């Protein structure tokens, strides 16, 4: 019974993910041949986790309503690093490449995200975003 309940809860979260995070789907950070965008579905989390050999999917980061997960790629579309942004304080919680290791472009990626954090902050200041979060039962005090 507990396993069925967990599965139903997970399916509910999977279905809600695009609605909760769609506010951020227009974000595109471009810096030279570096491209950074949010993951747009739970399936993209699974693909990112497999390709990067880390736990972004298996640990259910898509379930974290106040985190935004971004994927940094090079000009050829190759994944470089996965970035977690905290939507409460607008700081990068973690940023890692394959096997949870920083890449040689780690600082460049962090600088690009931090220089464009205003885009994320602006969305989080919107009344409609706050309302969507509150509808999920999450307190937003900013």
CSV table of C-alpha atoms in Angstrom, one decimal:
chain,number,residue,atom,x,y,z
A,1,UNK,CA,0.0,0.0,0.0
A,2,UNK,CA,2.8,2.4,0.8
A,3,UNK,CA,4.6,1.7,-2.5
A,4,UNK,CA,1.3,2.4,-4.4
A,5,UNK,CA,0.9,5.6,-2.5
A,6,UNK,CA,4.5,6.7,-3.3
A,7,UNK,CA,4.0,5.8,-7.0
A,8,UNK,CA,0.8,7.8,-7.2
A,9,UNK,CA,2.5,10.8,-5.5
A,10,UNK,CA,5.4,10.5,-8.0
A,11,UNK,CA,3.0,10.4,-10.9
A,12,UNK,CA,1.3,13.5,-9.6
A,13,UNK,CA,4.6,15.4,-9.3
A,14,UNK,CA,5.6,14.3,-12.8
A,15,UNK,CA,2.4,15.6,-14.2
A,16,UNK,CA,2.7,18.9,-12.3
A,17,UNK,CA,6.4,19.5,-13.2
A,18,UNK,CA,5.8,21.2,-16.5
A,19,UNK,CA,3.1,23.5,-15.1
A,20,UNK,CA,5.2,24.6,-12.1
A,21,UNK,CA,8.4,25.1,-14.0
A,22,UNK,CA,6.9,26.4,-17.3
A,23,UNK,CA,7.4,29.9,-16.1
A,24,UNK,CA,11.2,29.3,-16.5
A,25,UNK,CA,11.1,27.5,-19.9
A,26,UNK,CA,11.8,30.7,-21.8
A,27,UNK,CA,15.2,31.2,-20.1
A,28,UNK,CA,18.1,30.8,-22.4
A,29,UNK,CA,21.5,31.8,-21.3
A,30,UNK,CA,24.0,32.2,-24.1
A,31,UNK,CA,27.7,33.0,-23.7
A,32,UNK,CA,29.9,32.4,-26.7
A,33,UNK,CA,29.3,28.7,-27.5
A,34,UNK,CA,27.9,28.0,-24.1
A,35,UNK,CA,24.1,27.5,-23.9
A,36,UNK,CA,22.2,27.0,-20.6
A,37,UNK,CA,18.5,26.1,-20.3
A,38,UNK,CA,16.1,24.6,-17.8
A,39,UNK,CA,15.2,20.9,-17.9
A,40,UNK,CA,11.6,20.9,-19.2
A,41,UNK,CA,10.3,17.5,-18.2
A,42,UNK,CA,10.9,14.6,-15.9
A,43,UNK,CA,12.1,12.7,-18.9
A,44,UNK,CA,14.8,15.3,-19.5
A,45,UNK,CA,15.9,14.7,-15.9
A,46,UNK,CA,16.3,11.0,-16.6
A,47,UNK,CA,18.3,11.7,-19.8
A,48,UNK,CA,20.5,14.2,-18.0
A,49,UNK,CA,21.1,11.8,-15.1
A,50,UNK,CA,22.1,8.9,-17.5
A,51,UNK,CA,24.3,11.1,-19.7
A,52,UNK,CA,26.0,12.8,-16.8
A,53,UNK,CA,26.3,9.8,-14.5
A,54,UNK,CA,24.9,11.6,-11.6
A,55,UNK,CA,21.7,11.6,-9.4
A,56,UNK,CA,19.7,14.5,-10.8
A,57,UNK,CA,16.9,12.1,-11.7
A,58,UNK,CA,17.4,9.2,-9.3
A,59,UNK,CA,17.3,11.5,-6.3
A,60,UNK,CA,14.2,13.2,-7.6
A,61,UNK,CA,15.4,16.8,-8.1
A,62,UNK,CA,12.3,17.3,-10.2
A,63,UNK,CA,10.3,17.0,-7.0
A,64,UNK,CA,11.9,20.0,-5.4
A,65,UNK,CA,9.5,22.9,-6.0
A,66,UNK,CA,12.0,25.6,-5.0
A,67,UNK,CA,14.9,24.4,-7.1
A,68,UNK,CA,15.5,25.1,-10.8
A,69,UNK,CA,17.6,22.6,-12.7
A,70,UNK,CA,19.6,23.9,-15.7
A,71,UNK,CA,21.7,22.1,-18.2
A,72,UNK,CA,24.8,23.7,-19.7
A,73,UNK,CA,25.9,22.5,-23.1
A,74,UNK,CA,28.6,23.5,-25.6
A,75,UNK,CA,28.1,24.6,-29.2
A,76,UNK,CA,27.8,21.0,-30.3
A,77,UNK,CA,25.0,20.3,-27.9
A,78,UNK,CA,27.3,18.2,-25.6
A,79,UNK,CA,26.3,18.3,-22.0
A,80,UNK,CA,28.9,20.0,-19.8
A,81,UNK,CA,27.4,20.6,-16.3
A,82,UNK,CA,24.0,20.4,-14.5
A,83,UNK,CA,23.2,23.3,-12.3
A,84,UNK,CA,20.8,23.5,-9.4
A,85,UNK,CA,19.5,27.1,-8.5
A,86,UNK,CA,17.8,27.7,-5.2
A,87,UNK,CA,14.6,29.7,-5.9
A,88,UNK,CA,14.5,31.2,-2.4
A,89,UNK,CA,17.9,32.8,-2.3
A,90,UNK,CA,18.9,32.8,-6.0
A,91,UNK,CA,22.2,31.0,-5.5
A,92,UNK,CA,23.7,28.1,-7.2
A,93,UNK,CA,23.4,25.1,-4.9
A,94,UNK,CA,25.5,22.8,-7.0
A,95,UNK,CA,27.0,22.7,-10.5
A,96,UNK,CA,28.7,19.5,-11.7
A,97,UNK,CA,29.7,17.7,-14.8
A,98,UNK,CA,29.9,14.0,-15.4
A,99,UNK,CA,30.4,11.9,-12.3
A,100,UNK,CA,29.8,15.0,-10.2
A,101,UNK,CA,33.1,16.6,-11.2
A,102,UNK,CA,33.6,20.2,-12.3
A,103,UNK,CA,34.6,20.7,-15.9
A,104,UNK,CA,37.3,23.0,-17.3
A,105,UNK,CA,34.4,25.4,-18.1
A,106,UNK,CA,33.0,25.3,-14.5
A,107,UNK,CA,33.8,28.9,-13.6
A,108,UNK,CA,32.5,30.1,-17.0
A,109,UNK,CA,29.3,28.3,-16.4
A,110,UNK,CA,28.9,29.7,-12.9
A,111,UNK,CA,29.6,33.2,-14.1
A,112,UNK,CA,27.0,32.9,-16.9
A,113,UNK,CA,24.3,31.6,-14.5
A,114,UNK,CA,25.1,34.2,-11.9
A,115,UNK,CA,25.2,37.0,-14.4
A,116,UNK,CA,21.7,36.0,-15.6
A,117,UNK,CA,20.2,35.2,-12.2
A,118,UNK,CA,18.1,38.3,-12.7
A,119,UNK,CA,16.0,36.4,-15.2
A,120,UNK,CA,15.1,33.8,-12.6
A,121,UNK,CA,14.6,36.3,-9.8
A,122,UNK,CA,12.2,38.3,-12.0
A,123,UNK,CA,10.1,35.3,-12.7
A,124,UNK,CA,10.0,34.5,-8.9
A,125,UNK,CA,8.7,38.0,-8.2
A,126,UNK,CA,5.7,37.5,-10.5
A,127,UNK,CA,2.4,37.2,-8.8
A,128,UNK,CA,1.3,34.3,-11.1
A,129,UNK,CA,4.4,32.3,-10.2
A,130,UNK,CA,3.9,32.8,-6.5
A,131,UNK,CA,0.2,31.8,-6.9
A,132,UNK,CA,1.1,28.6,-8.7
A,133,UNK,CA,3.6,27.7,-6.0
A,134,UNK,CA,1.1,28.4,-3.2
A,135,UNK,CA,-1.5,26.3,-5.0
A,136,UNK,CA,0.9,23.4,-4.5
A,137,UNK,CA,0.9,24.1,-0.7
A,138,UNK,CA,4.4,25.7,-0.7
A,139,UNK,CA,4.9,28.9,1.4
A,140,UNK,CA,6.7,31.7,-0.5
A,141,UNK,CA,7.9,34.5,1.7
A,142,UNK,CA,9.8,36.6,-0.8
